[in-house]
Coordinates of C-alpha atoms in Angstrom, one line a residue:
M1 CA 34.3 92.4 -206.3
P2 CA 36.9 95.3 -206.5
T3 CA 40.3 94.0 -207.4
P4 CA 43.0 94.9 -204.8
S5 CA 46.4 96.1 -206.0
S6 CA 48.8 93.4 -206.8
D7 CA 51.4 95.0 -204.4
T8 CA 51.4 93.8 -200.8
P9 CA 50.1 96.7 -198.8
C10 CA 52.8 98.5 -196.8
L11 CA 51.7 101.6 -195.0
K12 CA 55.3 102.4 -194.0
R13 CA 56.2 102.6 -197.7
D14 CA 53.0 104.1 -199.1
I15 CA 52.1 106.7 -196.5
S16 CA 53.3 110.3 -197.1
L17 CA 52.7 113.7 -195.7
S18 CA 50.6 114.5 -198.8
N19 CA 48.1 111.6 -198.4
V20 CA 48.0 112.1 -194.6
T21 CA 47.1 115.8 -195.2
A22 CA 44.5 114.7 -197.8
G23 CA 42.8 112.5 -195.2
I24 CA 42.8 115.3 -192.6
V25 CA 41.4 117.8 -195.1
A26 CA 38.7 115.3 -196.1
V27 CA 37.5 115.0 -192.5
L28 CA 37.7 118.8 -192.1
I29 CA 35.4 119.2 -195.1
G30 CA 33.1 116.5 -193.9
Y31 CA 32.5 118.0 -190.4
T32 CA 32.6 121.7 -191.2
S33 CA 30.2 121.4 -194.1
S34 CA 27.5 119.5 -192.3
A35 CA 27.8 119.2 -188.5
A36 CA 25.3 122.0 -187.9
I37 CA 22.8 120.3 -190.3
I38 CA 23.1 117.1 -188.3
F39 CA 22.3 119.0 -185.1
Q40 CA 19.2 120.5 -186.8
A41 CA 18.0 117.1 -188.0
A42 CA 18.4 115.6 -184.5
S43 CA 16.6 118.5 -183.0
A44 CA 13.8 118.1 -185.5
A45 CA 13.4 114.5 -184.4
G46 CA 13.1 115.7 -180.8
A47 CA 16.4 114.2 -179.7
S48 CA 17.9 115.1 -176.3
S49 CA 21.4 116.5 -175.9
A50 CA 22.7 113.0 -175.1
Q51 CA 20.8 111.5 -178.0
T52 CA 22.1 114.2 -180.4
S53 CA 25.7 113.4 -179.3
S54 CA 24.9 109.7 -180.0
W55 CA 23.9 110.6 -183.5
L56 CA 27.3 112.1 -184.1
W57 CA 29.0 109.2 -182.3
A58 CA 27.2 106.7 -184.6
L59 CA 28.0 108.7 -187.8
G60 CA 31.7 109.1 -186.9
I61 CA 32.1 105.5 -185.9
G62 CA 30.3 104.3 -189.0
V63 CA 32.2 106.5 -191.5
G64 CA 35.5 105.7 -189.7
L65 CA 35.1 101.9 -189.8
T66 CA 33.9 101.8 -193.4
S67 CA 36.5 104.3 -194.7
L68 CA 39.3 102.5 -192.9
G69 CA 38.1 99.0 -193.8
L70 CA 37.3 99.6 -197.4
S71 CA 40.5 101.6 -198.1
W72 CA 42.6 98.9 -196.6
R73 CA 40.8 96.0 -198.2
Y74 CA 40.9 97.3 -201.7
R75 CA 43.9 99.6 -201.4
M76 CA 42.0 102.5 -202.9
P77 CA 41.0 105.8 -201.2
L78 CA 37.4 104.6 -200.6
V79 CA 36.2 107.4 -198.3
T80 CA 32.6 107.2 -197.0
A81 CA 30.4 109.9 -195.5
W82 CA 27.1 110.6 -193.9
S83 CA 24.4 112.0 -196.2
T84 CA 24.4 115.8 -195.9
P85 CA 21.4 116.2 -198.2
G86 CA 19.7 113.5 -196.2
A87 CA 20.3 115.5 -193.0
A88 CA 18.8 118.6 -194.6
F89 CA 15.8 116.5 -195.7
L90 CA 15.4 115.2 -192.1
A91 CA 15.7 118.6 -190.6
T92 CA 12.7 119.8 -192.6
N93 CA 10.6 116.7 -192.5
L94 CA 11.0 115.1 -189.1
P95 CA 9.2 117.7 -187.0
G96 CA 6.1 116.0 -185.6
V97 CA 7.6 112.5 -186.2
P98 CA 8.3 110.5 -183.0
L99 CA 11.9 109.7 -182.6
G100 CA 11.3 106.0 -182.5
E101 CA 9.5 106.2 -185.9
A102 CA 12.4 108.2 -187.3
I103 CA 14.9 105.5 -186.2
G104 CA 12.6 102.9 -187.8
A105 CA 12.7 104.9 -191.1
F106 CA 16.5 104.9 -190.9
I107 CA 16.6 101.1 -190.6
V108 CA 14.3 100.6 -193.6
S109 CA 16.2 103.1 -195.7
A110 CA 19.5 101.3 -194.8
G111 CA 17.9 98.0 -195.7
L112 CA 16.9 99.2 -199.2
I113 CA 20.5 100.5 -199.8
T114 CA 21.9 97.1 -198.7
L115 CA 19.5 95.4 -201.0
C116 CA 20.7 97.5 -203.9
G117 CA 24.2 96.2 -203.2
L118 CA 23.2 92.6 -202.8
T119 CA 21.3 92.6 -206.1
G120 CA 23.9 94.5 -208.1
V121 CA 21.2 96.9 -209.5
F122 CA 23.3 100.0 -208.8
E123 CA 26.5 98.5 -210.3
R124 CA 24.7 97.8 -213.6
L125 CA 23.4 101.3 -213.7
M126 CA 26.9 102.8 -213.2
R127 CA 28.2 100.9 -216.2
H128 CA 26.0 103.1 -218.5
I129 CA 27.5 106.4 -217.3
P130 CA 30.3 107.7 -219.7
S131 CA 33.5 108.7 -218.0
S132 CA 33.4 112.2 -219.6
L133 CA 30.0 112.9 -217.9
A134 CA 31.2 111.5 -214.6
S135 CA 34.2 113.9 -214.8
A136 CA 31.9 116.8 -215.8
M137 CA 29.6 116.1 -212.8
L138 CA 32.6 116.0 -210.5
A139 CA 33.9 119.3 -211.9
G140 CA 30.5 120.8 -211.4
I141 CA 30.2 119.6 -207.8
L142 CA 33.6 121.2 -207.1
L143 CA 33.1 124.4 -209.0
N144 CA 31.8 126.4 -206.1
F145 CA 34.6 125.2 -203.8
G146 CA 37.1 126.7 -206.3
L147 CA 35.1 129.9 -206.6
E148 CA 35.1 130.3 -202.8
I149 CA 38.8 131.1 -203.0
F150 CA 38.1 134.2 -204.9
T151 CA 34.7 135.3 -203.6
R152 CA 36.3 135.4 -200.1
L153 CA 38.6 138.2 -201.4
E154 CA 35.8 140.7 -200.9
Q155 CA 35.9 140.4 -197.1
H156 CA 39.2 138.7 -196.3
W157 CA 41.5 139.7 -199.2
L158 CA 44.8 139.1 -197.4
M159 CA 44.1 135.5 -196.2
P160 CA 43.1 134.0 -199.6
L161 CA 46.1 135.7 -201.3
A162 CA 48.5 134.4 -198.6
L163 CA 47.1 130.8 -199.0
L164 CA 47.2 131.0 -202.8
A165 CA 50.8 132.2 -202.6
A166 CA 51.7 129.3 -200.3
W167 CA 50.0 126.9 -202.7
G168 CA 51.8 128.5 -205.8
I169 CA 55.2 128.3 -204.1
G170 CA 54.5 124.8 -203.0
R171 CA 53.5 123.7 -206.5
R172 CA 56.6 125.3 -207.9
F173 CA 59.2 123.8 -205.5
W174 CA 57.6 121.0 -203.5
P175 CA 54.4 119.8 -205.4
T176 CA 53.5 117.0 -202.9
L177 CA 53.8 119.4 -200.0
A178 CA 51.7 122.2 -201.6
V179 CA 48.4 121.4 -199.7
P180 CA 50.1 120.7 -196.3
G181 CA 51.8 124.1 -196.7
V182 CA 48.4 125.7 -197.3
V183 CA 46.9 124.1 -194.2
L184 CA 49.9 125.2 -192.1
T185 CA 49.7 128.7 -193.5
G186 CA 46.0 128.9 -192.7
I187 CA 46.5 127.8 -189.1
I188 CA 49.3 130.3 -188.6
W189 CA 47.1 133.0 -190.1
A190 CA 44.2 132.1 -187.7
I191 CA 46.5 132.2 -184.7
L192 CA 48.1 135.5 -185.6
Q193 CA 44.6 137.0 -186.2
G194 CA 43.4 135.7 -182.8
Q195 CA 40.7 133.7 -184.5
L196 CA 41.6 130.2 -183.2
A197 CA 40.0 130.1 -179.8
I198 CA 40.3 126.6 -178.3
E199 CA 40.7 127.6 -174.7
G200 CA 38.4 125.7 -172.4
L201 CA 37.5 123.2 -175.1
P202 CA 35.7 120.3 -173.4
L203 CA 37.3 116.9 -173.8
S204 CA 35.1 113.9 -172.9
P205 CA 34.2 110.7 -174.6
T206 CA 30.6 110.2 -175.8
L207 CA 28.4 107.3 -174.7
P208 CA 26.0 106.0 -177.4
V209 CA 22.3 106.0 -176.6
L210 CA 20.2 103.1 -177.9
M211 CA 16.9 104.4 -179.3
T212 CA 14.1 101.8 -179.8
P213 CA 12.8 101.8 -183.3
E214 CA 9.1 102.0 -184.1
F215 CA 7.5 101.4 -187.5
S216 CA 4.7 103.4 -189.1
L217 CA 3.6 103.0 -192.7
A218 CA 3.1 106.8 -193.0
T219 CA 6.6 107.5 -191.8
L220 CA 8.1 104.8 -193.9
I221 CA 6.5 106.4 -197.0
S222 CA 7.2 110.0 -196.1
V223 CA 10.7 109.6 -194.6
A224 CA 12.3 106.2 -195.3
I225 CA 11.8 106.0 -199.1
P226 CA 12.7 109.7 -199.7
L227 CA 15.8 109.3 -197.5
F228 CA 16.8 106.2 -199.5
I229 CA 16.3 108.0 -202.9
I230 CA 18.2 111.1 -201.7
T231 CA 21.1 109.1 -200.4
M232 CA 21.5 107.1 -203.6
A233 CA 20.9 109.9 -206.0
T234 CA 22.8 112.7 -204.3
Q235 CA 25.6 110.8 -202.6
N236 CA 26.3 107.3 -204.0
V237 CA 25.9 108.3 -207.7
P238 CA 28.3 111.3 -207.4
G239 CA 30.5 109.3 -205.0
M240 CA 31.1 106.5 -207.5
A241 CA 31.5 109.1 -210.2
V242 CA 34.3 110.7 -208.3
L243 CA 36.1 107.4 -208.0
N244 CA 35.6 106.6 -211.7
A245 CA 36.8 110.0 -212.7
A246 CA 40.0 109.5 -210.7
G247 CA 40.6 106.2 -212.5
Y248 CA 39.3 103.9 -209.7
T249 CA 36.7 101.3 -210.9
P250 CA 35.6 99.3 -207.8
N251 CA 32.5 97.2 -208.0
S252 CA 29.9 99.4 -206.2
S253 CA 27.9 96.4 -204.9
P254 CA 30.1 95.5 -201.9
L255 CA 30.6 99.2 -201.1
L256 CA 26.8 99.6 -200.8
V257 CA 26.6 96.4 -198.7
A258 CA 29.3 97.8 -196.4
T259 CA 27.7 101.3 -196.0
G260 CA 24.1 100.0 -195.9
G261 CA 25.1 97.3 -193.4
A262 CA 26.9 99.7 -191.2
T263 CA 23.9 102.0 -191.2
L264 CA 21.6 99.1 -190.3
A265 CA 23.8 98.4 -187.3
L266 CA 24.2 102.0 -186.2
A267 CA 20.7 103.4 -187.0
P268 CA 19.4 102.6 -183.5
F269 CA 22.1 104.9 -182.1
G270 CA 21.2 107.7 -184.6
G271 CA 23.3 106.7 -187.7
Y272 CA 20.7 107.8 -190.2
A273 CA 22.5 107.2 -193.5
L274 CA 26.1 106.3 -194.6
N275 CA 27.2 106.4 -198.2
M276 CA 30.2 106.9 -200.5
A277 CA 31.7 110.3 -200.2
A278 CA 31.9 112.7 -203.1
I279 CA 33.4 116.1 -202.3
S280 CA 35.6 114.9 -199.3
A281 CA 36.6 111.8 -201.3
A282 CA 37.8 114.0 -204.2
V283 CA 40.5 115.4 -201.9
C284 CA 41.8 111.8 -201.4
T285 CA 41.5 110.6 -205.0
G286 CA 43.2 113.5 -206.7
P287 CA 46.9 114.0 -207.6
D288 CA 47.6 116.2 -204.6
A289 CA 47.0 113.2 -202.3
H290 CA 49.9 111.4 -204.1
P291 CA 51.3 111.4 -207.6
D292 CA 51.0 107.6 -207.8
P293 CA 47.3 106.6 -207.7
R294 CA 48.3 103.3 -206.1
R295 CA 49.6 105.1 -203.1
R296 CA 46.6 107.3 -202.3
Y297 CA 44.8 104.7 -200.2
P298 CA 46.5 105.8 -197.0
A299 CA 44.4 109.0 -197.3
G300 CA 41.3 106.9 -196.8
I301 CA 42.8 105.1 -193.9
V302 CA 43.9 108.3 -192.2
A303 CA 40.4 109.8 -192.8
G304 CA 38.9 106.6 -191.3
L305 CA 41.1 106.8 -188.2
L306 CA 40.4 110.4 -187.6
Y307 CA 36.6 109.9 -188.1
L308 CA 36.8 107.1 -185.5
L309 CA 38.6 109.4 -183.0
L310 CA 36.2 112.2 -183.5
G311 CA 33.3 109.8 -183.2
V312 CA 34.5 108.7 -179.8
F313 CA 34.7 112.4 -178.8
A314 CA 31.5 113.4 -180.6
A315 CA 30.4 115.8 -177.9
T316 CA 33.6 117.8 -178.4
V317 CA 33.5 117.9 -182.2
T318 CA 31.1 120.8 -182.6
A319 CA 33.1 123.1 -180.3
L320 CA 36.3 122.1 -182.0
F321 CA 35.2 122.8 -185.5
A322 CA 33.4 126.0 -184.4
A323 CA 36.9 127.3 -183.3
L324 CA 38.1 127.2 -186.9
P325 CA 37.4 130.4 -188.9
G326 CA 34.8 129.6 -191.6
A327 CA 36.5 131.7 -194.2
M328 CA 39.8 129.9 -193.8
V329 CA 38.2 126.5 -193.9
A330 CA 36.4 127.4 -197.2
V331 CA 39.6 128.7 -198.9
V332 CA 41.7 125.7 -197.7
A333 CA 39.1 123.3 -199.0
G334 CA 38.9 125.1 -202.3
I335 CA 42.7 125.1 -202.8
A336 CA 42.9 121.4 -201.8
L337 CA 40.4 120.6 -204.5
L338 CA 42.0 122.6 -207.3
G339 CA 44.0 119.6 -208.6
T340 CA 40.9 117.4 -208.7
L341 CA 38.8 120.1 -210.4
S342 CA 41.5 120.6 -213.0
S343 CA 41.7 116.9 -213.8
G344 CA 37.9 116.7 -213.9
L345 CA 37.6 119.5 -216.4
A346 CA 40.4 118.0 -218.6
D347 CA 38.8 114.6 -218.7
A348 CA 35.3 116.0 -219.2
F349 CA 36.2 117.8 -222.4
S350 CA 38.7 115.3 -223.7
K351 CA 36.3 113.7 -226.2
P352 CA 35.1 116.1 -228.9
D353 CA 31.9 114.2 -229.6
E354 CA 30.8 114.3 -226.0
R355 CA 31.7 118.0 -225.2
D356 CA 28.2 119.3 -225.5
A357 CA 26.8 116.7 -223.1
A358 CA 29.7 117.3 -220.7
L359 CA 29.1 121.0 -220.8
V360 CA 25.4 120.6 -219.9
T361 CA 26.4 118.2 -217.1
F362 CA 29.1 120.6 -215.8
L363 CA 26.9 123.7 -215.8
F364 CA 23.8 121.9 -214.3
A365 CA 25.9 120.2 -211.6
G366 CA 27.6 123.5 -210.7
S367 CA 24.4 125.5 -210.6
G368 CA 23.6 124.5 -207.1
I369 CA 19.9 124.2 -207.8
T370 CA 17.6 121.6 -206.1
L371 CA 14.7 120.0 -207.8
L372 CA 12.2 117.7 -206.0
G373 CA 14.6 117.7 -203.1
I374 CA 17.5 116.3 -205.2
G375 CA 20.6 118.3 -205.9
G376 CA 21.9 119.6 -209.3
A377 CA 24.7 116.9 -209.5
F378 CA 22.1 114.1 -210.1
W379 CA 20.0 116.2 -212.5
G380 CA 23.1 117.4 -214.3
L381 CA 24.1 113.8 -215.0
I382 CA 20.6 113.0 -216.2
A383 CA 20.6 116.1 -218.5
G384 CA 24.0 115.2 -219.8
M385 CA 22.9 111.7 -220.7
V386 CA 19.8 113.0 -222.5
T387 CA 21.9 115.5 -224.4
R388 CA 24.4 112.9 -225.4
H389 CA 21.6 110.6 -226.6
L390 CA 19.9 113.3 -228.6
I391 CA 23.1 114.5 -230.3
A392 CA 24.2 111.0 -231.0
R393 CA 20.8 110.2 -232.7
R394 CA 21.0 113.3 -234.9
R395 CA 24.5 112.3 -236.0

């Protein structure tokens, strides 16, 4: 089991503006990067408007409860997420599949994830991944987020420069307030540009809709098993690597049991897959969340509380995040992840005899390619492990 901090948890002592902001930015990244894909997946399954809102309700409640509970229990920033690659897979593979059979596939996939946690198979696998390759994979995952800051200069040159200036001034004089300053600057910019339109935003709680599961062997083979593999390979492996790269080494087994069990409970309401977060978690595990790693766990708690709130008002979520300018969100996310990206690169290339393997992992993970429906982060890790093995044998 993960070992909690020896200090008695005290949110009043440990919470700070920087880790609160990290939790908020993590949720911002989580919703803005994938809410539209979830709607596409629900639509592909033939879900009604009320059922689609129930999907978002289940995912928000599930991520909120697991992030809040795990972060408090182990005093680590253990942020969870829904599977964005899983949603993309469902959006392209659910057309023609009855909604009940899709729900049945979610339940079977969740059962397999829970089984991995109960047996400890995944934990044994993670022990064989060198920290340098985990850091290289993390850096590769975050590379495009950092590049977004500068690619946005072509269309919105003033906004990225203003946010970078706010970040630089913050890093110079108030390091722990640098990212909150960037968020505030971005909101002010959006208001001054008239790009923050929230008038008439509907505000109403969402009622979950119970969807009866059905089980079909063909759907289990074509949907449940691929969803399980995608969630494990593209979400849980990078998610654990993000934690390890930041110096957190929790036992993955109870984390899988928690996320898999929560998915089992929420699948009948549309919660298709919950897992450990990677990109959004990196915001909460990095030095910008708090200089002291032992005091970053409030970021996970804040993220969990905010996910719960947004889950209750799931029907309002899409309209809310649609009101935020996409360019601003991309630049804010990139700047918020700069500290984690920098640390990841430093750790990845810190061991001379593993630099070649780390470089292969970094470039592969950052390429953005997808092979066999699985993203480059997983394949980058595999390629790095193979490179490390080949070079070690030659030496």
